[in-house]
mmCIF file of C-alpha atoms in Angstrom:
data_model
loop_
_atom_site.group_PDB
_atom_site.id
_atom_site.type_symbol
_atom_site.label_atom_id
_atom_site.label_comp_id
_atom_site.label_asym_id
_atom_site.label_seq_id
_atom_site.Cartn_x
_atom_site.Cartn_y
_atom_site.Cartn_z
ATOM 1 C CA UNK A 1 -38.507 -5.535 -27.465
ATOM 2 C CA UNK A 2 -35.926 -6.480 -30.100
ATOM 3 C CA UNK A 3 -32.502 -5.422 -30.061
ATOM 4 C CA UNK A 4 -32.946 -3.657 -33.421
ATOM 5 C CA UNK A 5 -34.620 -1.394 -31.825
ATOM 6 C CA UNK A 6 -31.631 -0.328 -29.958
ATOM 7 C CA UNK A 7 -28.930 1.922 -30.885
ATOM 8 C CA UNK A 8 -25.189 1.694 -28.487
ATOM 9 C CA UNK A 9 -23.404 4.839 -28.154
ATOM 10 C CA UNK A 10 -20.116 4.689 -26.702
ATOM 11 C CA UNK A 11 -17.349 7.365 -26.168
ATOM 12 C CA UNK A 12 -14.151 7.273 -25.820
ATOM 13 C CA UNK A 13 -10.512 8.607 -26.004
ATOM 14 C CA UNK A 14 -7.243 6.637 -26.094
ATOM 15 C CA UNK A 15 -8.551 3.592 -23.983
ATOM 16 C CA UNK A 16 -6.881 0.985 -25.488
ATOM 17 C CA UNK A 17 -7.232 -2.681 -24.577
ATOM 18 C CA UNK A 18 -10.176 -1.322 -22.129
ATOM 19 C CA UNK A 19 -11.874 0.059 -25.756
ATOM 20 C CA UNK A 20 -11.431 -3.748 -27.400
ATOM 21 C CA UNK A 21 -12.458 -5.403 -24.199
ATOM 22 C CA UNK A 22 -15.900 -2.861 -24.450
ATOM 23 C CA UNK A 23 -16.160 -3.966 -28.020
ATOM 24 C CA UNK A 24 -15.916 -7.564 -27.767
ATOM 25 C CA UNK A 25 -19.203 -7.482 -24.884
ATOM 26 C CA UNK A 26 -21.242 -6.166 -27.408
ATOM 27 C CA UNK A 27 -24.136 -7.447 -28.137
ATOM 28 C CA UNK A 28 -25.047 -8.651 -31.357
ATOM 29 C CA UNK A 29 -28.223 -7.851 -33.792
ATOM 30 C CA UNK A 30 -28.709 -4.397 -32.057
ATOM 31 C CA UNK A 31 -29.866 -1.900 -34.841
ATOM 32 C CA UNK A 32 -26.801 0.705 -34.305
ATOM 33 C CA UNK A 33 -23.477 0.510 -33.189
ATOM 34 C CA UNK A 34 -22.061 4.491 -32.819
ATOM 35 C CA UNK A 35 -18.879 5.019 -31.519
ATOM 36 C CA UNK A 36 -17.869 8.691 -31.051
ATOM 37 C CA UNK A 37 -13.760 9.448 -30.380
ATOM 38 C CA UNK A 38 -12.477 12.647 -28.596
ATOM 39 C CA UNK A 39 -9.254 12.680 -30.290
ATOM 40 C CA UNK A 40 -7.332 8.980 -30.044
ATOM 41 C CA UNK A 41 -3.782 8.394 -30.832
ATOM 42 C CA UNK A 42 -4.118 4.354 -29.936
ATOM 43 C CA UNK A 43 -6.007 3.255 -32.665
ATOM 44 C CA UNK A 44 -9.259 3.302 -31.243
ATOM 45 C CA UNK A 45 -10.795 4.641 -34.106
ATOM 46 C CA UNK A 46 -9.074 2.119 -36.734
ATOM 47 C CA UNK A 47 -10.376 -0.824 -34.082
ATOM 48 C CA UNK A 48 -13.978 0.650 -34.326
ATOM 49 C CA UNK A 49 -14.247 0.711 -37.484
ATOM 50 C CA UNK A 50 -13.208 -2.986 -37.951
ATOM 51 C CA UNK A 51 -15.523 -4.235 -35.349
ATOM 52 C CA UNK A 52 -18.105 -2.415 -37.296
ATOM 53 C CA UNK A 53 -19.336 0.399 -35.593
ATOM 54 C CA UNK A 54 -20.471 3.927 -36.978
ATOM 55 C CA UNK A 55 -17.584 6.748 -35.827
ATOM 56 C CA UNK A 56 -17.623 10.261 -35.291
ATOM 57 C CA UNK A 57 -14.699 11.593 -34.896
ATOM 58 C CA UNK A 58 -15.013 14.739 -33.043
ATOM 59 C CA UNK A 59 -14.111 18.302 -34.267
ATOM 60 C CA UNK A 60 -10.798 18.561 -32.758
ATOM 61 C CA UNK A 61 -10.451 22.376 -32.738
ATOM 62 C CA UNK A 62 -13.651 22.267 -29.867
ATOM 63 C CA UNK A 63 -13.116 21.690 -26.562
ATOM 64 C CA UNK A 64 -13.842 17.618 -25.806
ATOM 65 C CA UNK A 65 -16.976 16.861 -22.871
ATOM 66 C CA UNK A 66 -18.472 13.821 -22.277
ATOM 67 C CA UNK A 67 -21.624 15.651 -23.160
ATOM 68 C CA UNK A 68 -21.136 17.068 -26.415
ATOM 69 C CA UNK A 69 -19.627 13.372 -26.958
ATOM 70 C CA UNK A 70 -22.795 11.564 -26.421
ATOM 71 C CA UNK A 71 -24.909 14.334 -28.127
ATOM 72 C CA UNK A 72 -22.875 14.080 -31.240
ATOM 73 C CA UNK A 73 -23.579 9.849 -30.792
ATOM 74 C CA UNK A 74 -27.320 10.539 -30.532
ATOM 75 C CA UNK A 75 -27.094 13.149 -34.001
ATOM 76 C CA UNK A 76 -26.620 9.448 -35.732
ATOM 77 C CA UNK A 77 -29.243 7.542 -34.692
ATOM 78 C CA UNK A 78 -31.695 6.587 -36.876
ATOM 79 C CA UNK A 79 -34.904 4.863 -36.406
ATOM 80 C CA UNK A 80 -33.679 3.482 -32.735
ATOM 81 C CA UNK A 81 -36.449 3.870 -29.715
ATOM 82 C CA UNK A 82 -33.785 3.266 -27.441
ATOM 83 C CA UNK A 83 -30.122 4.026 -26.857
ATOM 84 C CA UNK A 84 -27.140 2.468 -24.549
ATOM 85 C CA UNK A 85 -24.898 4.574 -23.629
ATOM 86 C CA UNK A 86 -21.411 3.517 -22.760
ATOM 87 C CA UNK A 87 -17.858 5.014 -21.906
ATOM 88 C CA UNK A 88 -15.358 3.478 -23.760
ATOM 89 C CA UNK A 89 -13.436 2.067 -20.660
ATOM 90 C CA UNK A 90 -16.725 0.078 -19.473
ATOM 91 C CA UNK A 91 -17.765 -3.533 -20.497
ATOM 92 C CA UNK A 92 -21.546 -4.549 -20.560
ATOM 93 C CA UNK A 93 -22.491 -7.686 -18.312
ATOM 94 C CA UNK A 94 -24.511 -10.524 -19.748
ATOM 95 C CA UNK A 95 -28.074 -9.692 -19.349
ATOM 96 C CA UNK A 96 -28.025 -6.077 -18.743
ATOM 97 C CA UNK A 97 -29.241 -4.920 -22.208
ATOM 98 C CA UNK A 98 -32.194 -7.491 -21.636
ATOM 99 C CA UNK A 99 -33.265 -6.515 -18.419
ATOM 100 C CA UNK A 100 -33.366 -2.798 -18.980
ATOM 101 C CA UNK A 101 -35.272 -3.363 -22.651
ATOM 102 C CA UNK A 102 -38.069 -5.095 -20.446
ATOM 103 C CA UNK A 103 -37.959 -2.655 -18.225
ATOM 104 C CA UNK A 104 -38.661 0.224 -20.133
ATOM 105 C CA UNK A 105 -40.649 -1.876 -22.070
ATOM 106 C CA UNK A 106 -43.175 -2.162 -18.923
ATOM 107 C CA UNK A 107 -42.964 0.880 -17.790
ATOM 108 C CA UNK A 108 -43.683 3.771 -20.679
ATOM 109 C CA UNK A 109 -42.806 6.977 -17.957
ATOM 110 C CA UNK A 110 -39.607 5.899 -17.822
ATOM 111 C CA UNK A 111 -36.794 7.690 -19.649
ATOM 112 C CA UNK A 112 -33.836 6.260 -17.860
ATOM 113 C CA UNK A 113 -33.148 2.966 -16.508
ATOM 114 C CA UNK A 114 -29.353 2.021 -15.124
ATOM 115 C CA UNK A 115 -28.422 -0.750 -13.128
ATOM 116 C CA UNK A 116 -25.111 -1.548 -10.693
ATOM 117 C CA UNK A 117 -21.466 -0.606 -12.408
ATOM 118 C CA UNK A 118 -18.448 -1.928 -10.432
ATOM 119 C CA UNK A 119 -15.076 -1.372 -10.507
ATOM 120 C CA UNK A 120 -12.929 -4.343 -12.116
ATOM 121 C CA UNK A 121 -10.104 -3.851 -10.304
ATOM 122 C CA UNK A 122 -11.275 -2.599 -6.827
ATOM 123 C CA UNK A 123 -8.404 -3.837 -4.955
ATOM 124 C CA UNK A 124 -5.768 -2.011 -7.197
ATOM 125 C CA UNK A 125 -6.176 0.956 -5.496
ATOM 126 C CA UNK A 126 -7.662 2.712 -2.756
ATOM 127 C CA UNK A 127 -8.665 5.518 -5.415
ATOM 128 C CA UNK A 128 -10.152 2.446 -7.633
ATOM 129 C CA UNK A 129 -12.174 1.304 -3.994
ATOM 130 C CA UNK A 130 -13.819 4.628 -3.678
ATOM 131 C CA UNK A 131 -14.975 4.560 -7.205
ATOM 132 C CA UNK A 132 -16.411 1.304 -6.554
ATOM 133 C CA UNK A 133 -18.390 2.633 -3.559
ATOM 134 C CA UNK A 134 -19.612 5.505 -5.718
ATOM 135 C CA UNK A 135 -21.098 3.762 -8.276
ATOM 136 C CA UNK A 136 -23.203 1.761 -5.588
ATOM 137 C CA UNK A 137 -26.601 3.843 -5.702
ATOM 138 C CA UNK A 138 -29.718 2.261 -4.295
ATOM 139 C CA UNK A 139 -32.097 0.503 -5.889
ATOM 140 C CA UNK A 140 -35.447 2.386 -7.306
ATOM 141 C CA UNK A 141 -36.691 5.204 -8.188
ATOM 142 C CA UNK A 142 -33.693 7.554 -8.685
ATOM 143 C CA UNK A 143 -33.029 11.924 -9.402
ATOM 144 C CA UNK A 144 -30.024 10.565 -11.588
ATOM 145 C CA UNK A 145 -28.094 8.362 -13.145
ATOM 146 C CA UNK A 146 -24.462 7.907 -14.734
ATOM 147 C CA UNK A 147 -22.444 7.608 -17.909
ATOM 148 C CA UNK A 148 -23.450 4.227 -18.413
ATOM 149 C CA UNK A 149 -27.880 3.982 -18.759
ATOM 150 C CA UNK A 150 -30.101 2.730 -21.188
ATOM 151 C CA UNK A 151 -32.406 5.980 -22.247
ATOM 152 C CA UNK A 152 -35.224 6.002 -24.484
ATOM 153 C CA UNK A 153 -34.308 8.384 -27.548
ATOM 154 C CA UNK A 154 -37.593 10.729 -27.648
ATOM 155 C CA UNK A 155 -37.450 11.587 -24.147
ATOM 156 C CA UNK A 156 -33.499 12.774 -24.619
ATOM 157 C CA UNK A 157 -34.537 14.606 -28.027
ATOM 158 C CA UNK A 158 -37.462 16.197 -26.636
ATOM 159 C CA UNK A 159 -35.298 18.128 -23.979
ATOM 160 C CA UNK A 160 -32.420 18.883 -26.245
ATOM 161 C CA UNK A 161 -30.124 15.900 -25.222
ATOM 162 C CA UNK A 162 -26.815 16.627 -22.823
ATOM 163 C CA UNK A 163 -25.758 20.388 -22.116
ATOM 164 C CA UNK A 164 -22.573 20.212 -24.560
ATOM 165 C CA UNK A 165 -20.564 23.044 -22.301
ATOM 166 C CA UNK A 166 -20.696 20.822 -19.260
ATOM 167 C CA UNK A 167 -17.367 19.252 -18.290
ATOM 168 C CA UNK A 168 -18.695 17.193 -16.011
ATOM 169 C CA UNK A 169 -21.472 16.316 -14.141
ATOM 170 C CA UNK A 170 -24.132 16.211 -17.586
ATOM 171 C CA UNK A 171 -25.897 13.458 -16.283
ATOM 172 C CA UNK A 172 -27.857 14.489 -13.618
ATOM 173 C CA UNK A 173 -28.251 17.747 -15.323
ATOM 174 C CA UNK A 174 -29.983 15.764 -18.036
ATOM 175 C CA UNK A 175 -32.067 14.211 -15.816
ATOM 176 C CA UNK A 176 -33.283 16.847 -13.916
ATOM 177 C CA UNK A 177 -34.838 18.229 -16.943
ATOM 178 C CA UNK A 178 -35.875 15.019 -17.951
ATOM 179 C CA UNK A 179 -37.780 14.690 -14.755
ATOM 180 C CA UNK A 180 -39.148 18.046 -14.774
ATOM 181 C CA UNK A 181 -40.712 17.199 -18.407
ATOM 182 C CA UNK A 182 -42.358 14.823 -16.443
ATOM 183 C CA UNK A 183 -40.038 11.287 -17.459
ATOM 184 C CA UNK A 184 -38.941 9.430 -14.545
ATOM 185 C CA UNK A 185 -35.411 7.567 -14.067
ATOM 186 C CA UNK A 186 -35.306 4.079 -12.107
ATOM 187 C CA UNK A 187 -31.880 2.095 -10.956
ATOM 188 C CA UNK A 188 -32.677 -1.383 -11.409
ATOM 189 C CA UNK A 189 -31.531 -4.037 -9.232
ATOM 190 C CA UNK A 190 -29.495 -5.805 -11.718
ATOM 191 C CA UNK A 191 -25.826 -6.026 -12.891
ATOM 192 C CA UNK A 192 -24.438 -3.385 -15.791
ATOM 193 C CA UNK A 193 -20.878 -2.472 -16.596
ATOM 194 C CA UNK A 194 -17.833 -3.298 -15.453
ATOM 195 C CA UNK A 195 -15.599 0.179 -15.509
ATOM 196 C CA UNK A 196 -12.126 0.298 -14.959
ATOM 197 C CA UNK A 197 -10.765 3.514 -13.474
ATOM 198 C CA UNK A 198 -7.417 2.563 -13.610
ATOM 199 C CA UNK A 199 -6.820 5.315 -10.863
ATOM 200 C CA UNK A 200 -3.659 4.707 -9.389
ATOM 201 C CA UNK A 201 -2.283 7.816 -8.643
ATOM 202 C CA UNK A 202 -2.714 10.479 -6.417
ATOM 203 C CA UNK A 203 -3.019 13.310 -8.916
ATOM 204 C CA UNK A 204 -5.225 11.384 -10.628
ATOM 205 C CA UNK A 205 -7.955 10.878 -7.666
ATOM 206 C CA UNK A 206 -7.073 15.049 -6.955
ATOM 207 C CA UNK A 207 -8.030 15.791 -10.594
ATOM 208 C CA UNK A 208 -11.337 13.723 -10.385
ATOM 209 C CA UNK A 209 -12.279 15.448 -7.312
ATOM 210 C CA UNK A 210 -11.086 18.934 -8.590
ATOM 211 C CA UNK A 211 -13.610 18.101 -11.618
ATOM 212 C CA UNK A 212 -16.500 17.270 -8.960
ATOM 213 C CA UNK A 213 -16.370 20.322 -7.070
ATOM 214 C CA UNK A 214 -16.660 22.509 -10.476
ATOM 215 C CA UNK A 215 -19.914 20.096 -11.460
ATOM 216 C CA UNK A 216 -21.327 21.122 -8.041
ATOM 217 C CA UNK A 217 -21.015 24.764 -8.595
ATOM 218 C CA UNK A 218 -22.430 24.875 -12.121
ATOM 219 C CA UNK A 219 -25.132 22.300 -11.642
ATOM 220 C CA UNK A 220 -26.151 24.500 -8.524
ATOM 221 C CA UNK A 221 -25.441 27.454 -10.852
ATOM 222 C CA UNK A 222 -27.944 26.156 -13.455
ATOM 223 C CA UNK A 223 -30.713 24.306 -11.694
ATOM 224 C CA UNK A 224 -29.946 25.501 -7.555
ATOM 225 C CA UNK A 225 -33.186 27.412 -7.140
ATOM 226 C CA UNK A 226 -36.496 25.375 -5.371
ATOM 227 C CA UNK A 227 -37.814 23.341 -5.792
ATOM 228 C CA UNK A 228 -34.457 21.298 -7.476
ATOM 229 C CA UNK A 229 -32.278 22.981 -5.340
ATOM 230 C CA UNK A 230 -29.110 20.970 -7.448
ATOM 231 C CA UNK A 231 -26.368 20.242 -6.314
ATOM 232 C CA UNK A 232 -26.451 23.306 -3.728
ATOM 233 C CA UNK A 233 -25.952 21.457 -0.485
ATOM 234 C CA UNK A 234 -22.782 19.417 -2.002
ATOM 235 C CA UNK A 235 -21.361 23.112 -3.351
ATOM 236 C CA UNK A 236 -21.693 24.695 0.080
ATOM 237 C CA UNK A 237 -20.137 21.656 1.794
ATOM 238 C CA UNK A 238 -16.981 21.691 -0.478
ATOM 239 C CA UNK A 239 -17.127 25.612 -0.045
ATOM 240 C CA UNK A 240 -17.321 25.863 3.634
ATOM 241 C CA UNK A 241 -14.933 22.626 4.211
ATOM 242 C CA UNK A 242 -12.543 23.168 1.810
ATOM 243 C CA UNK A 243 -12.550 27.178 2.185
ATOM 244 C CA UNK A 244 -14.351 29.153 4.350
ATOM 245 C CA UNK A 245 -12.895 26.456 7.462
ATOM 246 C CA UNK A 246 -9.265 27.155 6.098
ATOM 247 C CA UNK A 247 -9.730 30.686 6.452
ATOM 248 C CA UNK A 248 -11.040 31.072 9.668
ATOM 249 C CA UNK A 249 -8.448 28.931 10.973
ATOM 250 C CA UNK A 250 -5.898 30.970 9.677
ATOM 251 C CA UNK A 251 -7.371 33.772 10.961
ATOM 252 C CA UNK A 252 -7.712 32.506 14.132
ATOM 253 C CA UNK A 253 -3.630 32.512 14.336
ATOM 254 C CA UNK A 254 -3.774 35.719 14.913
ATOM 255 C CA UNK A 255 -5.939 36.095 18.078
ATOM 256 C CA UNK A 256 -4.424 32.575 19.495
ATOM 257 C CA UNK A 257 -2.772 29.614 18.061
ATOM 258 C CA UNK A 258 -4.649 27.404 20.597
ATOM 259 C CA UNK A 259 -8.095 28.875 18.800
ATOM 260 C CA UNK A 260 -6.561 27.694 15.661
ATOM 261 C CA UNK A 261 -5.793 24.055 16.930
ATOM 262 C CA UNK A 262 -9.269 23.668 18.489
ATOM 263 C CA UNK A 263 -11.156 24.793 14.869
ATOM 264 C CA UNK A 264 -8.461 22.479 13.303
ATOM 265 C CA UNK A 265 -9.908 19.845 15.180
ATOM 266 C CA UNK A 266 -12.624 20.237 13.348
ATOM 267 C CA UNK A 267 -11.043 18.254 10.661
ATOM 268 C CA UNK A 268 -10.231 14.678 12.179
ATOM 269 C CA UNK A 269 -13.479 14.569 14.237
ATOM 270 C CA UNK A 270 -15.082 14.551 11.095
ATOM 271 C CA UNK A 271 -12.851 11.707 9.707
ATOM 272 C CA UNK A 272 -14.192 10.222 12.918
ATOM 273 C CA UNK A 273 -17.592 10.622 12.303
ATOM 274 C CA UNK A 274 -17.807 9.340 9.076
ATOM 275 C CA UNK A 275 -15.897 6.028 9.706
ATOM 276 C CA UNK A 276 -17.819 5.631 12.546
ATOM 277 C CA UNK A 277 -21.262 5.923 9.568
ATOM 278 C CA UNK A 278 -19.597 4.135 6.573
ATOM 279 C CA UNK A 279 -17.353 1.812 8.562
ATOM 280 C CA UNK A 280 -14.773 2.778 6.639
ATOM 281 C CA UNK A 281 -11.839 4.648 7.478
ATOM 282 C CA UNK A 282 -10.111 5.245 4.319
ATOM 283 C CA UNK A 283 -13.412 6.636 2.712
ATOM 284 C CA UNK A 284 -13.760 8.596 5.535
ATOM 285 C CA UNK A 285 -10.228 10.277 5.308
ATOM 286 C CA UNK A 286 -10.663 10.811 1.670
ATOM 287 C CA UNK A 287 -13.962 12.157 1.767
ATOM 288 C CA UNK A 288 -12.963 15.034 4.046
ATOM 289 C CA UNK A 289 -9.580 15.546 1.918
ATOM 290 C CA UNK A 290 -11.388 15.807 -1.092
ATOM 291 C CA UNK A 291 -13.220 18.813 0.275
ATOM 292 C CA UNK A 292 -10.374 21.224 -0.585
ATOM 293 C CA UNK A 293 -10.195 19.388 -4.116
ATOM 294 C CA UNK A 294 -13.714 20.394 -4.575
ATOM 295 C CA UNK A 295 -13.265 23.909 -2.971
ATOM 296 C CA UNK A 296 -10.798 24.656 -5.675
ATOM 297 C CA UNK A 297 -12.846 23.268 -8.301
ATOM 298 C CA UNK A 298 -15.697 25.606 -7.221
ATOM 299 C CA UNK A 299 -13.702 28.521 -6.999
ATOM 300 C CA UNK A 300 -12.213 27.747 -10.729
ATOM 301 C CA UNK A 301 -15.876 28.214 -11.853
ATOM 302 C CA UNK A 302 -16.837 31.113 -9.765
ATOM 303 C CA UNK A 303 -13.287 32.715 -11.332
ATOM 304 C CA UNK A 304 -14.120 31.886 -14.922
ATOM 305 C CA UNK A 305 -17.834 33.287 -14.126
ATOM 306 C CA UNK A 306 -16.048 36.443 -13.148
ATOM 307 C CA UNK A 307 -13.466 36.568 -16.208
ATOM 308 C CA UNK A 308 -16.665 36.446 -18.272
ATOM 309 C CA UNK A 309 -14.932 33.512 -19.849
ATOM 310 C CA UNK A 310 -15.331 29.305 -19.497
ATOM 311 C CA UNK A 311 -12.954 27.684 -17.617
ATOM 312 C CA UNK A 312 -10.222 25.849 -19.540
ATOM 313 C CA UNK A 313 -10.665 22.279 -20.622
ATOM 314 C CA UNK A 314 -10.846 19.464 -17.923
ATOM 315 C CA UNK A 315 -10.055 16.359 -19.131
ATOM 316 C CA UNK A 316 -14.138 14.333 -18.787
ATOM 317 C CA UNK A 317 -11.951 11.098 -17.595
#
């Protein structure tokens, strides 16, 4: 398939040498390059513009999502079967944008193809380790896939694209309505992005986590009911870890702090377990600590549900 056939759509905000780095892998002779900016003070929208590339500079008076982002992106392609999607602080590796143009070139039921994205700097962080580990999905037929996939543009149109009020977690809300219009979405065995977190910080990994928990309530809010059943089993996890176990601990002071202690134990057995699983002892810890991150993402939702109002803007990086 030729590359004019392709359209790139990449979003960004304020990513700065990450943004020119993303630019300069581009491929050349694709048919369009889009680039849509959720309010950059770096330049990113003066450096777009010189390499080329269509922007859209986003309403600022809206809130900014990843979501309404890309949808805005898609709003500008013209005549493109196919569309790469990209964040703005990922590079493409050589041969990606080959590989997945054959493959959904062979295969006409699929909508989605991604391949493996890896962390650049993996060792500058523990926080930048775990990302690494999440973005390492097996290989094949897959319910979802992540801000960086190659999509074929009728299949997103014909299900009304990204849901723009989701701050996070649009992806594999997109694709479970892709694959209940019947499309299918595959994770190749093949190299695709290089993405640098640059997650240093503490707050910052607490943030991303907070952000997770509130995807898992309103994906399982939207699409929880069989046969889907999204996203429930990760809500009620981060709900009865980083909640309902709090509670009854602290409840248990009252009838005997030695109750208390034994439910607390709770906690580091399933560090234990985990480690003992993954072989990894850091990703263990995390994983349980993130629980009460997610908790109090959940709970944000549930309280904006109540309020009869959307939660405030979350930052989508």
């Amino acid at each position: 398939m030729s590359l004019g056939r392709l359209a790139i759509v990449i979003i960004g905000r304020n990513e700065g040498a990450r943004f020119l780095a993303c630019l300069d892998a581009l491929p050349k002779g694709v048919g369009q390059v889009i680039y849509v900016d959720s309010g950059s003070t770096d330049g990113s929208i003066e450096a777009a513009r010189d390499y080329g590339a269509e922007v859209v500079d986003l309403d600022r008076d809206q809130p900014f999502t990843a979501a309404r982002a890309r949808n805005a992106g898609v709003a500008r392609i013209e005549g493109a079967e196919l569309v790469q999607f990209l964040d703005g602080d990922c590079t493409l590796r050589a041969g990606w944008i080959d590989t997945g143009l054959a493959r959904l070139q062979d295969d006409e039921g699929l909508a989605v193809v991604c391949g493996r994205r890896r962390e650049r700097f993996p060792g500058a962080s523990v926080f930048n380790r775990l990302c690494d580990a999440e973005w390492d999905t097996p290989v094949g037929p897959a319910l979802a896939c992540g801000g960086d996939a190659m999509m074929r543009v009728e299949a997103l149109r014909a299900v009304d694209g990204y849901n723009g009020d989701l701050i996070a977690g649009e992806e594999p809300e997109l694709c479970v309505r892709l694959r209940a219009a019947g499309w299918r979405i595959e994770r190749l065995d093949a190299e695709m992005t290089w993405h640098d977190a640059a997650m240093t910080r503490f707050g910052q990994w607490w943030k991303r986590s907070k952000r997770a928990g509130h995807a898992f309530a309103e994906g399982a809010a939207l699409h929880g009911a069989p046969p889907e059943r999204h996203w429930l089993r990760e809500t009620r996890r981060a709900l009865l870890w980083g909640a309902v176990l709090p509670l009854v601990i602290l409840g248990a002071l009252l009838v005997s702090p030695w109750l208390a202690l034994v439910l607390a134990l709770a906690y580091p057995a399933q560090v234990v377990r985990l480690a003992l699983r993954d072989r990894d002892w850091a990703r263990a810890f995390f994983n349980v600590l993130g629980k009460f991150a997610e908790a109090q993402g959940a709970l944000g939702y549930y309280l904006s549900r109540l309020r009869g109002r959307k939660q405030g803007l979350v930052e989508y990086k």
